[in-house]
Amino acid sequence: MADRRQFLKTSLLGASALAMSKPLAAAGSTGTAGKSATVRVASTWDFGIAANQAAWAILDKHGHALDAVEAGVRVPEADLKNHSVGKGGYPDRDGKVTLDASIMDAEGNCGAVAALEHVTHAISVARRVMERTPHVLLAGDGALQFALEQGFEKENLLTPEADQAWHEWLKTARYQPVINSEVRDYGAGKPAALPGGKDNHDTIGMLALDAHGKLAGACTTSGMAWKLHGRVGDSPIIGAGLYVDGEVGGATSTGVGEEVIRNAGSFLVVELMRQGRTPTEACREAVMRIVRKKPKTAKDIQVGFLAMNRDGEVGAWAIQSGFSYAVCDAKNQRALIPSKSVYPA
Ligand code: SD4
């Protein structure tokens, strides 16, 4: 959990106060970042704080951003108390836990898996797709077959707690994505607290800039709870849930994946940064694109974008309040920043 004092301090200072704190070891030489760029990692939601620590352990030793983001998001993937990422994630309506994940580097190399069952670390399978196949995205049984061939262990990802939540949901079996997961609707018509309390939030998307000036990103999730079997969200779709361009920056998303896919969300954020917008401005405009297309229903859905430019500057925006993102660099190790939003609390 966030250190409350650090949280308050950082909240008061605001995102802009995350000043350049650790210059690149090799800025402008091997990398694409500007001279004032800062080694930094940022990720979605409060569980991003612990994930960032694992990534930072690599970045701090001048390791590669790609290794950092993979190591970082493996933390929530393995956390059984996290019901929206990896093992312990809530299943689809048939009781099957299916994972979506993607990873991308500054050169445009990328890999992804969709609707992957039985393997906790979907992000590592996605990286293998990127590095050991000529493809970008493997789905379903084929993704599992590939993972097992690569030596990943076959596991049961449905924990007793998630199984119990699924049986609760089956009593009404109503599918209604909710705004933020701590008030996820079990179908009874009114929001109910998640088992496990408020520590449970959506997808983890992570962006990092390393000491070599290289960016990378990763995104991994069990997707929307109680989804149709076979449903794929935005997280494994390059350009939707994740996009990185070493010349510009990277972006990732959380929330209702269908809306992110419809608007090529993360690609849009990166392209807006290319046109000169700050990460915050780019995320805001991408969110507004969704809201403008859905003026009647936007107030009932959540989408949040997180972006980092090639200098390591971070920003975010969401449709609803409640979205937060964690930032870690040499000066602020455990910052948790509330995102601005279109609609207030
Ligand atoms: C999805 N974007 O599968 C993910 C889930 C998520 O808040 O982030 N929910 O659509």
mmCIF file of N, CA and C and ligand atoms in Angstrom, residues 45 100 184 202-203 221-224 231-235 253-258, ligand 1:
data_model
loop_
_atom_site.group_PDB
_atom_site.id
_atom_site.type_symbol
_atom_site.label_atom_id
_atom_site.label_comp_id
_atom_site.label_asym_id
_atom_site.label_seq_id
_atom_site.Cartn_x
_atom_site.Cartn_y
_atom_site.Cartn_z
ATOM 1 N N TRP A 45 -2.549 2.614 -11.346
ATOM 2 C CA TRP A 45 -3.180 2.217 -10.081
ATOM 3 C C TRP A 45 -2.189 2.104 -8.920
ATOM 4 N N ASP A 100 -4.795 -11.246 -20.903
ATOM 5 C CA ASP A 100 -4.352 -10.456 -22.063
ATOM 6 C C ASP A 100 -3.093 -9.692 -21.664
ATOM 7 N N ARG A 184 -17.057 -2.680 -7.944
ATOM 8 C CA ARG A 184 -17.531 -3.527 -9.033
ATOM 9 C C ARG A 184 -18.916 -4.098 -8.708
ATOM 10 N N ASP A 202 -7.890 -2.592 -11.622
ATOM 11 C CA ASP A 202 -7.807 -2.956 -13.012
ATOM 12 C C ASP A 202 -6.440 -3.330 -13.562
ATOM 13 N N THR A 203 -6.319 -3.138 -14.808
ATOM 14 C CA THR A 203 -5.114 -3.473 -15.562
ATOM 15 C C THR A 203 -3.877 -2.745 -15.059
ATOM 16 N N THR A 221 -3.417 -7.982 -17.890
ATOM 17 C CA THR A 221 -4.714 -7.954 -17.202
ATOM 18 C C THR A 221 -5.435 -9.288 -17.339
ATOM 19 N N SER A 222 -6.363 -9.525 -16.416
ATOM 20 C CA SER A 222 -7.303 -10.631 -16.626
ATOM 21 C C SER A 222 -8.575 -10.106 -17.287
ATOM 22 N N GLY A 223 -8.574 -8.825 -17.608
ATOM 23 C CA GLY A 223 -9.686 -8.242 -18.370
ATOM 24 C C GLY A 223 -10.907 -7.982 -17.507
ATOM 25 N N MET A 224 -11.988 -7.703 -18.152
ATOM 26 C CA MET A 224 -13.222 -7.414 -17.420
ATOM 27 C C MET A 224 -13.753 -8.709 -16.815
ATOM 28 N N ARG A 231 -13.668 -13.112 -25.112
ATOM 29 C CA ARG A 231 -13.566 -11.658 -25.243
ATOM 30 C C ARG A 231 -12.112 -11.219 -25.040
ATOM 31 N N VAL A 232 -11.659 -10.346 -25.921
ATOM 32 C CA VAL A 232 -10.313 -9.775 -25.806
ATOM 33 C C VAL A 232 -10.454 -8.278 -25.610
ATOM 34 N N GLY A 233 -9.740 -7.746 -24.654
ATOM 35 C CA GLY A 233 -9.817 -6.310 -24.387
ATOM 36 C C GLY A 233 -8.751 -5.533 -25.136
ATOM 37 N N ASP A 234 -8.479 -4.352 -24.648
ATOM 38 C CA ASP A 234 -7.506 -3.470 -25.297
ATOM 39 C C ASP A 234 -6.056 -3.839 -24.976
ATOM 40 N N SER A 235 -5.850 -4.483 -23.827
ATOM 41 C CA SER A 235 -4.479 -4.639 -23.321
ATOM 42 C C SER A 235 -3.511 -5.359 -24.263
ATOM 43 N N SER A 253 -3.251 2.094 -21.185
ATOM 44 C CA SER A 253 -4.609 2.431 -20.776
ATOM 45 C C SER A 253 -5.170 1.445 -19.769
ATOM 46 N N THR A 254 -6.224 1.874 -19.110
ATOM 47 C CA THR A 254 -6.996 1.018 -18.213
ATOM 48 C C THR A 254 -8.458 1.429 -18.354
ATOM 49 N N GLY A 255 -9.342 0.524 -18.013
ATOM 50 C CA GLY A 255 -10.762 0.833 -18.121
ATOM 51 C C GLY A 255 -11.455 -0.040 -19.144
ATOM 52 N N VAL A 256 -12.556 0.451 -19.663
ATOM 53 C CA VAL A 256 -13.365 -0.355 -20.594
ATOM 54 C C VAL A 256 -12.626 -0.473 -21.926
ATOM 55 N N GLY A 257 -12.076 -1.661 -22.152
ATOM 56 C CA GLY A 257 -11.192 -1.865 -23.294
ATOM 57 C C GLY A 257 -11.844 -1.621 -24.625
ATOM 58 N N GLU A 258 -13.140 -1.888 -24.716
ATOM 59 C CA GLU A 258 -13.824 -1.706 -26.004
ATOM 60 C C GLU A 258 -13.717 -0.249 -26.466
HETATM 61 C C1 SD4 B 1 -9.939 -4.644 -20.439
HETATM 62 N N1 SD4 B 1 -8.793 -2.581 -20.005
HETATM 63 O O1 SD4 B 1 -9.815 -5.844 -20.553
HETATM 64 C C2 SD4 B 1 -9.007 -3.912 -19.510
HETATM 65 C C3 SD4 B 1 -9.520 -4.031 -18.128
HETATM 66 C C4 SD4 B 1 -9.384 -2.870 -17.240
HETATM 67 O O2 SD4 B 1 -10.490 -1.487 -15.800
HETATM 68 O O3 SD4 B 1 -8.451 -2.135 -17.254
HETATM 69 N N2 SD4 B 1 -10.410 -2.610 -16.472
HETATM 70 O O4 SD4 B 1 -10.821 -4.004 -21.014
#
